[in-house]
Coordinates of C-alpha atoms and ligand atoms in Angstrom, one line a residue:
X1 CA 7.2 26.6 -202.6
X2 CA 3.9 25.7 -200.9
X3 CA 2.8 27.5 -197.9
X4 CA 0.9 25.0 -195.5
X5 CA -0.5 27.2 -193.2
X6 CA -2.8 24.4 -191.7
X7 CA -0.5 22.2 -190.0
X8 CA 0.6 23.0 -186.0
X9 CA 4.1 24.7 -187.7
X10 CA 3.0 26.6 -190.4
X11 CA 5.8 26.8 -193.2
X12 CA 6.8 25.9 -196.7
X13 CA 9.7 23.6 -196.1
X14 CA 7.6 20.5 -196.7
X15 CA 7.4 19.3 -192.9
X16 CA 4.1 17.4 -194.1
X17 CA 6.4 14.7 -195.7
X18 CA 9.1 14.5 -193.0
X19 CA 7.2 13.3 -190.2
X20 CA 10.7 13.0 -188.0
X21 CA 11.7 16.5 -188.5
X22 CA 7.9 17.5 -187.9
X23 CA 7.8 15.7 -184.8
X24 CA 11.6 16.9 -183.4
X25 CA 9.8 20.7 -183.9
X26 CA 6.3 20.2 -182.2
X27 CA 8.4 18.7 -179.2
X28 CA 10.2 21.7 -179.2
X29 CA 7.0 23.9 -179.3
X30 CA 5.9 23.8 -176.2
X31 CA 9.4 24.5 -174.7
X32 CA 9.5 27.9 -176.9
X33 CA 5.7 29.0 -175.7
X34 CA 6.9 28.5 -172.2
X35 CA 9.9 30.6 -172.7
X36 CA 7.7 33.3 -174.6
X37 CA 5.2 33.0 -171.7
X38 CA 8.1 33.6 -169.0
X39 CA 10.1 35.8 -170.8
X40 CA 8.1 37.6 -173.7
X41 CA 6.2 41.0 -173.4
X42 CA 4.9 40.9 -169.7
X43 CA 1.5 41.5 -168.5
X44 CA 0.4 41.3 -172.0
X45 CA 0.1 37.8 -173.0
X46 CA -3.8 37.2 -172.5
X47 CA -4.6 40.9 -174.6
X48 CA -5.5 40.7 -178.2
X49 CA -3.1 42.6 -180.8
X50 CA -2.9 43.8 -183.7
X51 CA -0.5 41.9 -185.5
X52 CA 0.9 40.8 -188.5
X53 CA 1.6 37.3 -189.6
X54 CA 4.2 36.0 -192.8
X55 CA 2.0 33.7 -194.3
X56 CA 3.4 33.6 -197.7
X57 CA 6.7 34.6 -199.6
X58 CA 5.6 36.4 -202.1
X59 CA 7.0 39.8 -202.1
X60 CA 3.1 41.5 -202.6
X61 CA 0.8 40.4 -199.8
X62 CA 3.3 38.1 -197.7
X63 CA 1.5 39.2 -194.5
X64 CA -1.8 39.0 -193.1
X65 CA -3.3 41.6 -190.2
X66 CA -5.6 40.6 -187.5
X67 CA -5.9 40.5 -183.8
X68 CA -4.3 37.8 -182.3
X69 CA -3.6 37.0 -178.6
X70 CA 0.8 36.2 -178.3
X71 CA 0.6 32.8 -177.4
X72 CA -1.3 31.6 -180.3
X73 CA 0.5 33.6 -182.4
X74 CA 1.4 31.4 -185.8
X75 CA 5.4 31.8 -185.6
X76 CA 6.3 30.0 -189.2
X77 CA 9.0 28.6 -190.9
X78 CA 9.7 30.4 -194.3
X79 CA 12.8 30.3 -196.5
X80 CA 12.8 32.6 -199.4
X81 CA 11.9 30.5 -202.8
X82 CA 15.1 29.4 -204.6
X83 CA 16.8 30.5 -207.1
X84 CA 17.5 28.0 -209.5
X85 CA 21.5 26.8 -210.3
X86 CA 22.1 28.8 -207.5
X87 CA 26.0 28.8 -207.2
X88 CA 28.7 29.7 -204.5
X89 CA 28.9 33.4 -205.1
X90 CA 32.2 33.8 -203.3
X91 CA 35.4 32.3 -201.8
X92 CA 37.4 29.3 -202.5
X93 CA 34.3 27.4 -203.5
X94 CA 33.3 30.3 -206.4
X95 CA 30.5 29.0 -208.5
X96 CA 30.4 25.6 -207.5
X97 CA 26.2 24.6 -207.0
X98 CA 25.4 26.0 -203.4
X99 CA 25.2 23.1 -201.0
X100 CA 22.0 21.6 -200.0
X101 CA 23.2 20.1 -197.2
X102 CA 26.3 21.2 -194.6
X103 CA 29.7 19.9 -196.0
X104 CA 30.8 18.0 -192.8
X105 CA 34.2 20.1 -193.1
X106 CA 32.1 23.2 -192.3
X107 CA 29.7 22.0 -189.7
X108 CA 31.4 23.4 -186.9
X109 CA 31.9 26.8 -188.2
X110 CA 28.5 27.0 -189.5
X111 CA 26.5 25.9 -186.8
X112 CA 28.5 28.6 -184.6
X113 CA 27.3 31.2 -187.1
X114 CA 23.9 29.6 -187.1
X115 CA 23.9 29.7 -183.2
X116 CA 25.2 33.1 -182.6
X117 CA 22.5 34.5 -185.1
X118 CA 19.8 32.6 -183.3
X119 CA 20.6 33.8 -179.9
X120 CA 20.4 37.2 -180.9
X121 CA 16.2 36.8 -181.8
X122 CA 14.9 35.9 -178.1
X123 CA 17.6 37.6 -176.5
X124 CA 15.9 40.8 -177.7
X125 CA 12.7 39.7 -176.6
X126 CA 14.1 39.1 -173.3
X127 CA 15.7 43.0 -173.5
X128 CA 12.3 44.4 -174.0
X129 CA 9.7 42.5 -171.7
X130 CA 9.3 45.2 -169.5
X131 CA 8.5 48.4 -172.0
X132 CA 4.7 47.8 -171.9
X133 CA 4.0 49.0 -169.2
X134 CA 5.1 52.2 -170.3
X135 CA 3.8 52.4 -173.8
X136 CA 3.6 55.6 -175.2
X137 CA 0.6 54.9 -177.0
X138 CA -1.2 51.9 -178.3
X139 CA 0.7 52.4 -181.9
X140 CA 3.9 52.5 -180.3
X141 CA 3.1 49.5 -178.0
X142 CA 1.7 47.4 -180.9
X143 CA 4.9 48.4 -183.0
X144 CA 6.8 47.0 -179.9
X145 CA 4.7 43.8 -179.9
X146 CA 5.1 43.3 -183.7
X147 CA 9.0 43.4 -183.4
X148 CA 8.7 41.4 -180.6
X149 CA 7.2 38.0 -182.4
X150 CA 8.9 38.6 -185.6
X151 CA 12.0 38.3 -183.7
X152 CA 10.6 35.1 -182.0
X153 CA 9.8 34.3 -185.4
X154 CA 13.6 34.4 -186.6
X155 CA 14.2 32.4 -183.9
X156 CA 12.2 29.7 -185.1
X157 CA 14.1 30.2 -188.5
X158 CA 16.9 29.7 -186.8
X159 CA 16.0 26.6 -185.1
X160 CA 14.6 25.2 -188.1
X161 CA 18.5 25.0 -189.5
X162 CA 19.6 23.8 -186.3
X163 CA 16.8 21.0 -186.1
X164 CA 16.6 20.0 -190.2
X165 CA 20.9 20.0 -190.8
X166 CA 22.9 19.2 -186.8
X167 CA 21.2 16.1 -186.1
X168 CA 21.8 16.0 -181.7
X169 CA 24.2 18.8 -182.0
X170 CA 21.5 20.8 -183.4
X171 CA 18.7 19.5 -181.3
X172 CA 21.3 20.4 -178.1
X173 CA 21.7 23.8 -179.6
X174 CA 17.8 24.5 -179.8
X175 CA 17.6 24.0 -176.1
X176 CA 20.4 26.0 -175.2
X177 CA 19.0 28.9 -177.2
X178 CA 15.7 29.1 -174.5
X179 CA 18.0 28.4 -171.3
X180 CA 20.6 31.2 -172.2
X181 CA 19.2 34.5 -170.3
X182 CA 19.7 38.3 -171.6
X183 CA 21.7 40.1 -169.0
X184 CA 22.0 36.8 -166.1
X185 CA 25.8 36.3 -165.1
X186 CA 25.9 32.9 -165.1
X187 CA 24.1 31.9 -168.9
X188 CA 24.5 35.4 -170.5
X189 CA 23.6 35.5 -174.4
X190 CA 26.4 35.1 -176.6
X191 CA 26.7 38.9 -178.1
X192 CA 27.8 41.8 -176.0
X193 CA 24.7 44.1 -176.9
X194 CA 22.1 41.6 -176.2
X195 CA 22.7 41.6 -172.6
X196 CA 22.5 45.1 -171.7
X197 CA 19.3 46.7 -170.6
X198 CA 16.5 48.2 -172.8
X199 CA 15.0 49.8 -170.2
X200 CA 13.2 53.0 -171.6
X201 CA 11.7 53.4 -175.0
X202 CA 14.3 56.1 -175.8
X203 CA 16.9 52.6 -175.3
X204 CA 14.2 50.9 -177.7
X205 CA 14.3 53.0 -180.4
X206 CA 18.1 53.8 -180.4
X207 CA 18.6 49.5 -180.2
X208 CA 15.8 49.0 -183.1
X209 CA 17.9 51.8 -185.5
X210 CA 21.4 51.1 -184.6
X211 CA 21.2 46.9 -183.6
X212 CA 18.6 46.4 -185.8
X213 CA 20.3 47.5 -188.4
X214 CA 23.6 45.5 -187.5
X215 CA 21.3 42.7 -187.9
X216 CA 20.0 43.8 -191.7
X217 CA 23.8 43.9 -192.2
X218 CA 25.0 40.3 -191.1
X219 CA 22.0 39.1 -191.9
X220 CA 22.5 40.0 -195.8
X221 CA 25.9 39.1 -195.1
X222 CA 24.3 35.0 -194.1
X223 CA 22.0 35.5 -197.2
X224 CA 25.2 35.0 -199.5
X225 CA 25.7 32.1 -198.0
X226 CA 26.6 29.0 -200.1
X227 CA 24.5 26.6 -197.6
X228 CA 21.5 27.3 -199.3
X229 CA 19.0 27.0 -196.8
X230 CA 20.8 29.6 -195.0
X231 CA 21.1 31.7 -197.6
X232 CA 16.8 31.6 -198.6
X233 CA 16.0 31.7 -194.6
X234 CA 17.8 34.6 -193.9
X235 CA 16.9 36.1 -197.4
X236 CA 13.0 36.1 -196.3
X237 CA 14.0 37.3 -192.7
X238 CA 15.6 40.5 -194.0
X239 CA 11.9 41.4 -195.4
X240 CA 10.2 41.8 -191.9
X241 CA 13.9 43.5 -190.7
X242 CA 12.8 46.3 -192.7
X243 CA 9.8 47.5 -190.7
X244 CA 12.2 47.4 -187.4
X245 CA 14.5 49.9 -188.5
X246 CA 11.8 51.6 -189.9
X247 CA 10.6 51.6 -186.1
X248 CA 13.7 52.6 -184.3
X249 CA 14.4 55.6 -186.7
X250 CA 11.0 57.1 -186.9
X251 CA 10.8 56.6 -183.4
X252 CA 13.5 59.3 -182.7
X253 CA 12.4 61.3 -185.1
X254 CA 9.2 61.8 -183.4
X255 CA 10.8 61.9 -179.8
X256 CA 12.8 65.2 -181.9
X257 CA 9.9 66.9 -183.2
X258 CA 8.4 67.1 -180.3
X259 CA 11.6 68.2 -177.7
X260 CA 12.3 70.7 -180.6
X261 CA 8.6 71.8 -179.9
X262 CA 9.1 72.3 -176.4
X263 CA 12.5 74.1 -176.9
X264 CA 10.3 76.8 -178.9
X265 CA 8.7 77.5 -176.0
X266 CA 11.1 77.6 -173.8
X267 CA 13.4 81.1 -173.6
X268 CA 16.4 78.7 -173.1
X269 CA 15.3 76.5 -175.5
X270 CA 15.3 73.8 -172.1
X271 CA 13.4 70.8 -173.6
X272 CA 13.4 69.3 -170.3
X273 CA 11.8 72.3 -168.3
X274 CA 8.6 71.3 -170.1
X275 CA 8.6 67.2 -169.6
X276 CA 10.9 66.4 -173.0
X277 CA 14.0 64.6 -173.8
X278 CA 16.8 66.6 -174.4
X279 CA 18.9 66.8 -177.3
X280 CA 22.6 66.0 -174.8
X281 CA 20.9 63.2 -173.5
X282 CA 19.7 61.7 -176.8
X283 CA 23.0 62.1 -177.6
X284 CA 24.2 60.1 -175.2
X285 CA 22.1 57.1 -176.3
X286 CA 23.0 57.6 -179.7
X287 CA 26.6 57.4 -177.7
X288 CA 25.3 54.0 -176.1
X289 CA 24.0 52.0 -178.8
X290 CA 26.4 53.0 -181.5
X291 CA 29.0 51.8 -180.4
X292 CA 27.5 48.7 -178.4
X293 CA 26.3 47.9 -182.0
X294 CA 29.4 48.3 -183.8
X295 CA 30.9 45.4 -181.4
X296 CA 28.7 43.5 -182.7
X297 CA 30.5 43.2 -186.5
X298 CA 33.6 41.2 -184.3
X299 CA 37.1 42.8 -184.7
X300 CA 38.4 44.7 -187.8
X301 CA 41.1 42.4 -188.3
X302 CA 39.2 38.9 -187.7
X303 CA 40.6 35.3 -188.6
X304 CA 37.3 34.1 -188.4
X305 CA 35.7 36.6 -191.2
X306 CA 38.5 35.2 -193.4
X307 CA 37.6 31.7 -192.7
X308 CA 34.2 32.5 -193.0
X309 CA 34.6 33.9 -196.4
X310 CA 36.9 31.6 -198.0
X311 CA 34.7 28.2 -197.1
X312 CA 31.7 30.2 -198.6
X313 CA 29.6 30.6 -195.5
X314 CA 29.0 34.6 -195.2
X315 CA 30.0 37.0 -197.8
X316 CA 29.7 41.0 -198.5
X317 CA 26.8 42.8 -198.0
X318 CA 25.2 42.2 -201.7
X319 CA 28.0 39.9 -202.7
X320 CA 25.9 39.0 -205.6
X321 CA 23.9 41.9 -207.1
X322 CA 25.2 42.0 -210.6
X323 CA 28.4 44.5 -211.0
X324 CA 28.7 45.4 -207.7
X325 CA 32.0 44.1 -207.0
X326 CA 34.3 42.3 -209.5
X327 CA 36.5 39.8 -207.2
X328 CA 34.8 37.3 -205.2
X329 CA 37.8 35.5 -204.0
X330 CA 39.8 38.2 -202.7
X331 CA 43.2 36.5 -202.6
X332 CA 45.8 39.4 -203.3
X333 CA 43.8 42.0 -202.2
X334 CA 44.6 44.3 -199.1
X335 CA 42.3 46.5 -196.7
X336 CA 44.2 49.3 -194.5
X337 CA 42.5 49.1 -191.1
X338 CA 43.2 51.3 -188.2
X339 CA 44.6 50.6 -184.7
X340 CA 47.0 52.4 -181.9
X341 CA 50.0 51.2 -181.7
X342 CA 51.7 50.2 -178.0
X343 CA 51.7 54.2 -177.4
X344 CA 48.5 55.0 -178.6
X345 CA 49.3 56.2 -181.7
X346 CA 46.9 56.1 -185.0
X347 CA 48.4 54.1 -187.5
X348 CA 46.7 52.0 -190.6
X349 CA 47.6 48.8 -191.0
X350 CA 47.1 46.5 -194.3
X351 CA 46.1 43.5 -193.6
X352 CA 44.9 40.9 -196.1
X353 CA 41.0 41.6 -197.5
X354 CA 39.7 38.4 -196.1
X355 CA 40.9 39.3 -192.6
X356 CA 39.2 42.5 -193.3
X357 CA 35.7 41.7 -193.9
X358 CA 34.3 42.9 -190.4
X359 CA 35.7 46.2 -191.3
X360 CA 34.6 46.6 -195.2
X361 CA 30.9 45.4 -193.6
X362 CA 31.0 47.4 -190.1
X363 CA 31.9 50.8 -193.0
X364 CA 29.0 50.6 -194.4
X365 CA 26.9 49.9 -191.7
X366 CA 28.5 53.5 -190.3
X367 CA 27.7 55.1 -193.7
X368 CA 24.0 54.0 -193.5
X369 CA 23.6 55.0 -189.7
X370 CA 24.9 58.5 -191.0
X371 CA 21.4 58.7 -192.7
X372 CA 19.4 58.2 -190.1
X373 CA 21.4 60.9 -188.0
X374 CA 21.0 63.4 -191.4
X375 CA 17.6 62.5 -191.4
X376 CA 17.1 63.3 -187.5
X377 CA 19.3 66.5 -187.8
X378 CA 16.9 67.8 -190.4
X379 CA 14.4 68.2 -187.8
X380 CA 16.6 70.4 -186.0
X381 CA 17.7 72.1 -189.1
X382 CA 14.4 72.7 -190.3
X383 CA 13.3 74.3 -186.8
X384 CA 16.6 76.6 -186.7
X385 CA 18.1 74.7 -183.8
X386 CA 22.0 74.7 -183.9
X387 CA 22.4 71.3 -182.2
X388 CA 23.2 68.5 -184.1
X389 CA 23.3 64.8 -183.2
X390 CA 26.5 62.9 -184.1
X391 CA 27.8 59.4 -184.5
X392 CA 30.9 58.6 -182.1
X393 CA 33.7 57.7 -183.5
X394 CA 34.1 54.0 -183.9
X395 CA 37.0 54.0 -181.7
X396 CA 34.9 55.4 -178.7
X397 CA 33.5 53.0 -176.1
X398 CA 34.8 49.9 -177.7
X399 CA 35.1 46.0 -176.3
X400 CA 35.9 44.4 -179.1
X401 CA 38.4 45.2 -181.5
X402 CA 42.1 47.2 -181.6
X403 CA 40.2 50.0 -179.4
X404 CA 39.3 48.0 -176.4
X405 CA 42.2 48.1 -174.5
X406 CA 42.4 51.8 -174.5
X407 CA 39.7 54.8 -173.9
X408 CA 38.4 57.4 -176.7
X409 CA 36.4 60.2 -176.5
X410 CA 33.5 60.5 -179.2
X411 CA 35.5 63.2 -181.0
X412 CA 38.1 60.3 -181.8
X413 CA 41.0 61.8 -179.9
X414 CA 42.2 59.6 -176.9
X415 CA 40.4 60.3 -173.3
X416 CA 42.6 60.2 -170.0
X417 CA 40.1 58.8 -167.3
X418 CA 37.0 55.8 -168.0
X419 CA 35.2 59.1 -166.3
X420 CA 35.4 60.9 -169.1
X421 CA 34.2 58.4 -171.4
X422 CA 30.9 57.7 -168.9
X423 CA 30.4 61.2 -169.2
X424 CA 29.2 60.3 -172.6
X425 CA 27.0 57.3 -172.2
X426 CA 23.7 57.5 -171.0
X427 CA 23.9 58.7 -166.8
X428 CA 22.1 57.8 -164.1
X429 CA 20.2 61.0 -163.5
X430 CA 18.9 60.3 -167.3
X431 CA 17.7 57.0 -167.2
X432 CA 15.9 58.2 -163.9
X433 CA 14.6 61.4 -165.4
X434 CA 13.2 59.2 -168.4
X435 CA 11.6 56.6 -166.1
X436 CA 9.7 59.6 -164.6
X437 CA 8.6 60.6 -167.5
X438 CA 7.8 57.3 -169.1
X439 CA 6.1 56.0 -166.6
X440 CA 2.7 54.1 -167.0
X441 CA 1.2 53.1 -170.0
X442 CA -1.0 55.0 -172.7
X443 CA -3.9 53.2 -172.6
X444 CA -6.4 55.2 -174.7
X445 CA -6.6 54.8 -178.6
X446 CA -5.7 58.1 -180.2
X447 CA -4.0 59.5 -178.0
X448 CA 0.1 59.7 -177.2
X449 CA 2.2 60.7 -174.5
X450 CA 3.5 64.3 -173.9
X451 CA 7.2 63.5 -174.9
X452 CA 6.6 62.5 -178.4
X453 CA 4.8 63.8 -181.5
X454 CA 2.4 61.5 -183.0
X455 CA 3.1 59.3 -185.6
X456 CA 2.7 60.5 -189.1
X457 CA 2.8 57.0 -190.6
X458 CA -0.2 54.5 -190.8
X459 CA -0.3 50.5 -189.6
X460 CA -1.9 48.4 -192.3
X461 CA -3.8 52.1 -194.2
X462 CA -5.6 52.3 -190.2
X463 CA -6.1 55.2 -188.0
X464 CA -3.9 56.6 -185.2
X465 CA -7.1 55.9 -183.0
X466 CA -7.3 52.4 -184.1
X467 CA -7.8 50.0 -180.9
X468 CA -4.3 48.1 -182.2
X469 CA -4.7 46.6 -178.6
X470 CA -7.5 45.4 -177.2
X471 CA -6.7 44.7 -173.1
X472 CA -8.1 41.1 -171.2
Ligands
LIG501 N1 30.3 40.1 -178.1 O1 37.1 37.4 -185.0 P1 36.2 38.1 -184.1 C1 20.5 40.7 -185.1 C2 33.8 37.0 -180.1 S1 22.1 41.3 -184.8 C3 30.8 39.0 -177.6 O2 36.6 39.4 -183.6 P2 34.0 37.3 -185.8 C4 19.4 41.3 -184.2 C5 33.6 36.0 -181.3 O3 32.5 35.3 -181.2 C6 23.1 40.3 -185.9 N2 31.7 38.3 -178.3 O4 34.8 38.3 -184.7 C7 19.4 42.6 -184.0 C8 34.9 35.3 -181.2 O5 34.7 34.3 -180.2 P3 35.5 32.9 -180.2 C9 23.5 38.9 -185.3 C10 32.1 38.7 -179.5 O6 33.9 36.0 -185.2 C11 18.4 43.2 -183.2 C12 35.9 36.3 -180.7 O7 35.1 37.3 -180.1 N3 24.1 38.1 -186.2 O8 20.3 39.8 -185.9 O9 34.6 37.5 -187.2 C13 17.4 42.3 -182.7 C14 36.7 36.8 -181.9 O10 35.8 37.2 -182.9 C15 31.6 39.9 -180.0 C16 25.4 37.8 -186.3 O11 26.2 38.2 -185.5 C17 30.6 40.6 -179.3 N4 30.0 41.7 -179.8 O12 32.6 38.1 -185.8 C18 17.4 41.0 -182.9 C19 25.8 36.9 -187.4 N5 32.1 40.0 -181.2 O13 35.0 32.2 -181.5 C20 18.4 40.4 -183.7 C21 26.6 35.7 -187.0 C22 33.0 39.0 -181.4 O14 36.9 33.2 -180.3 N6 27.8 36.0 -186.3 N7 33.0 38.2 -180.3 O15 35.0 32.2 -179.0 C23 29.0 36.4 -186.9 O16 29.1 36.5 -188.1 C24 30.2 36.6 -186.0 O17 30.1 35.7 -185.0 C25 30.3 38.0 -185.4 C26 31.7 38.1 -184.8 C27 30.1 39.0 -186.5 C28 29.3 38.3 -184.3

């Protein structure tokens, strides 16, 4: 596993001694630094930031801080070392040795799942470009910047697949992944969620705990993977994942402490009345991004999750920690999923395991989201506020799945109107309330804007009044 962090691509997939691969990547360079100069973090691209960079994969000191100005960043290719006699770990292939290269009768499907993956990374780059500008502090805005190139970083990952195992197809795909736009009609991004706006850092941090965290999930799901390759790069990408949930959820936390503040203060406990975020519009956030997010784990009932299982290519979340589960072929059994019937009534259905797979992984997604949300309510708890946030039901505000084709409130029970279901996503009057308050950047080290408490945990053991930015 050497790390040759000298060369124009730094990475440890041996690019040195395959001068045709090394070559088809540094022509594609210079496409990706022009997309990241068009459609990365605006107005920031000539400042110097505080950043980390993967330089090794070694679990203890796989990053490196220093200031670095975006462009030059040194976006790597890194793929987890492997594990040796690594087999199959699931599907019809059990414990056969895990492929090397694609098995031709699985190149289609894989490169989809390969594809779809990849598009997610600069898509959220593209979401995000405008939240500089209204930093609220330069922590925050470093924390934004960090996400922001280890995402571009995945992408690379990504491409890397594409480039080393799809031959033209792949080489086609790579191109397609910086011409596809975030939110534009006519070359949207693949996944639902990736095209709607972040717009205010309240969108930000709901997106980094609840999308993010989809990612961690199908990413895990990719690391089971019996391509190899797959399996190691996605295996190493779920190490920096960690930080951006870590992002999103403390992010809210703070936004709480502080509105909880201001509703001390306030007779009527009105947050707003004294320039914070409300608890019914956080809500509605939570609202937004909850459910956008669970679209993203496909339908319940899914032909494709079967397929994908059965030739190996994406398994359970931890398919193959030891003792965890004791049937990795899942041929007899059954998984009761919900949908309405014609009427709209509630029934369960059982449908084969296999088919289920969306479902068993979108469960446990919904289980760890309901720790962040315990963890947020214990603000609120611990300040004697009676309010308490909530995850929607999975049936509300759906457009993928059983769910789609009809409207339910957050409670679960069925809506009449659309209106009442807009009632319940983010309005409006909020998202111009928070660009109010949001607006213009904190520029000073130390100090943070009036609608969220400072941040209690450190960047690389420094300082909240730490220049993490330093402006050209
Ligand atoms: N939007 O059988 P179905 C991340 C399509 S996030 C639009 O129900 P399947 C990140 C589907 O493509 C993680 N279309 O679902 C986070 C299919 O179309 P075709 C990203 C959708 O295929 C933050 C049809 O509906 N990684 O990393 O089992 C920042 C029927 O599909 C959507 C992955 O997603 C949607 N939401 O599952 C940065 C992993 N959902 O083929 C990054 C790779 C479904 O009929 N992807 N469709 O034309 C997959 O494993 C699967 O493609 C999905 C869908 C889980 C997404």
């Amino acid at each position: 596993m050497n790390v040759d962090l000298d060369s124009r691509i730094p990475n440890n997939v041996g690019l040195a001694d395959d001068p045709k691969l090394r070559r088809a990547l540094e022509a594609w360079q210079p496409k990706f630094i022009e997309w990241w100069r068009a459609r990365g973090p605006e107005g920031l691209q000539e400042s110097e930031i505080y950043l980390r960079t993967a330089v090794s994969v070694d679990r203890a000191g796989w990053a490196h801080y220093g200031y670095v100005r975006m462009p030059e960043y040194r976006w790597g290719i890194f793929l987890a070392p492997p594990e040796p006699d690594r087999v199959v770990p699931f599907g019809d292939s059990l414990g056969e040795p895990a492929w090397q290269q694609v098995p031709g009768e699985l190149r289609a499907a894989l490169r989809r799942l390969v594809v779809t993956q990849g598009d997610t990374e600069p898509a959220s780059v593209e979401q995000q470009r405008a939240l500089g500008a209204r930093a609220p502090s330069l922590y925050d805005l470093r924390n934004l910047l960090q996400v922001n190139v280890e995402e571009a970083r995945h992408l690379w990952a990504m491409v890397y697949l594409l480039f080393a195992h799809f031959g033209r197809d792949g080489r086609e795909e790579a191109e397609a992944l910086l011409e596809r736009e975030s939110g534009v009609a006519d070359r949207p991004r693949v996944l639902g969620a990736f095209n709607r706006p972040i717009s205010t850092w309240l969108d930000f941090f709901c997106f980094a705990t609840f999308t993010d965290r989809d990612g961690k999930y199908q990413l895990a799901s990719l690391a089971e993977s019996g391509f190899d390759p797959l399996a190691r790069t996605c295996r190493f990408m779920l190490t920096e994942e960690a930080h951006h949930l870590s992002v999103g959820e403390l992010g809210v936390r703070r936004i709480l402490a502080r509105t909880v503040e201001l509703m001390q203060r306030d007779p009527n406990e009105d947050a707003r009345a004294h320039g914070g975020i409300d608890l019914p519009l956080l809500q509605r956030f939570v609202n937004h991004w909850f459910s956008e997010s669970l679209d993203l784990f496909g339908s319940p009932d899914s032909s494709n999750a079967a397929s994908a299982f059965g030739a190996g290519l994406k398994g359970r979340f931890q398919e193959s920690r030891p003792g965890h589960y004791a049937d990795h072929r899942l041929l007899d059994a059954v998984h009761a999923v919900e949908k309405p019937d014609p009427r709209g009534r509630l029934q369960r259905e059982e449908v084969p395991m296999r088919r289920a797979l969306n479902a068993v992984l979108q469960d446990a997604y919904v289980r760890e989201c309901e720790k962040s949300l315990a963890r947020w309510n214990d603000v609120l708890a611990s300040a004697d506020i009676a309010f308490r946030l909530a995850l929607p039901s999975p049936r509300f505000n759906r457009k993928i799945g059983p769910f789609a084709a009809s409207q339910w409130l957050p409670d679960g029970a069925p809506a009449r109107e659309r209106r009442e279901i807009e009632a319940q996503l983010p309005l409006a009057s909020d998202l111009a309330w928070l660009a109010a308050l949001e607006a213009g950047m904190v520029r000073e080290p130390g100090r943070v804007a009036s609608w969220i408490a400072p941040p209690s945990q450190r960047i690389d053991d420094r300082p909240l009044d730490f220049e993490y930015v330093r402006f050209a």
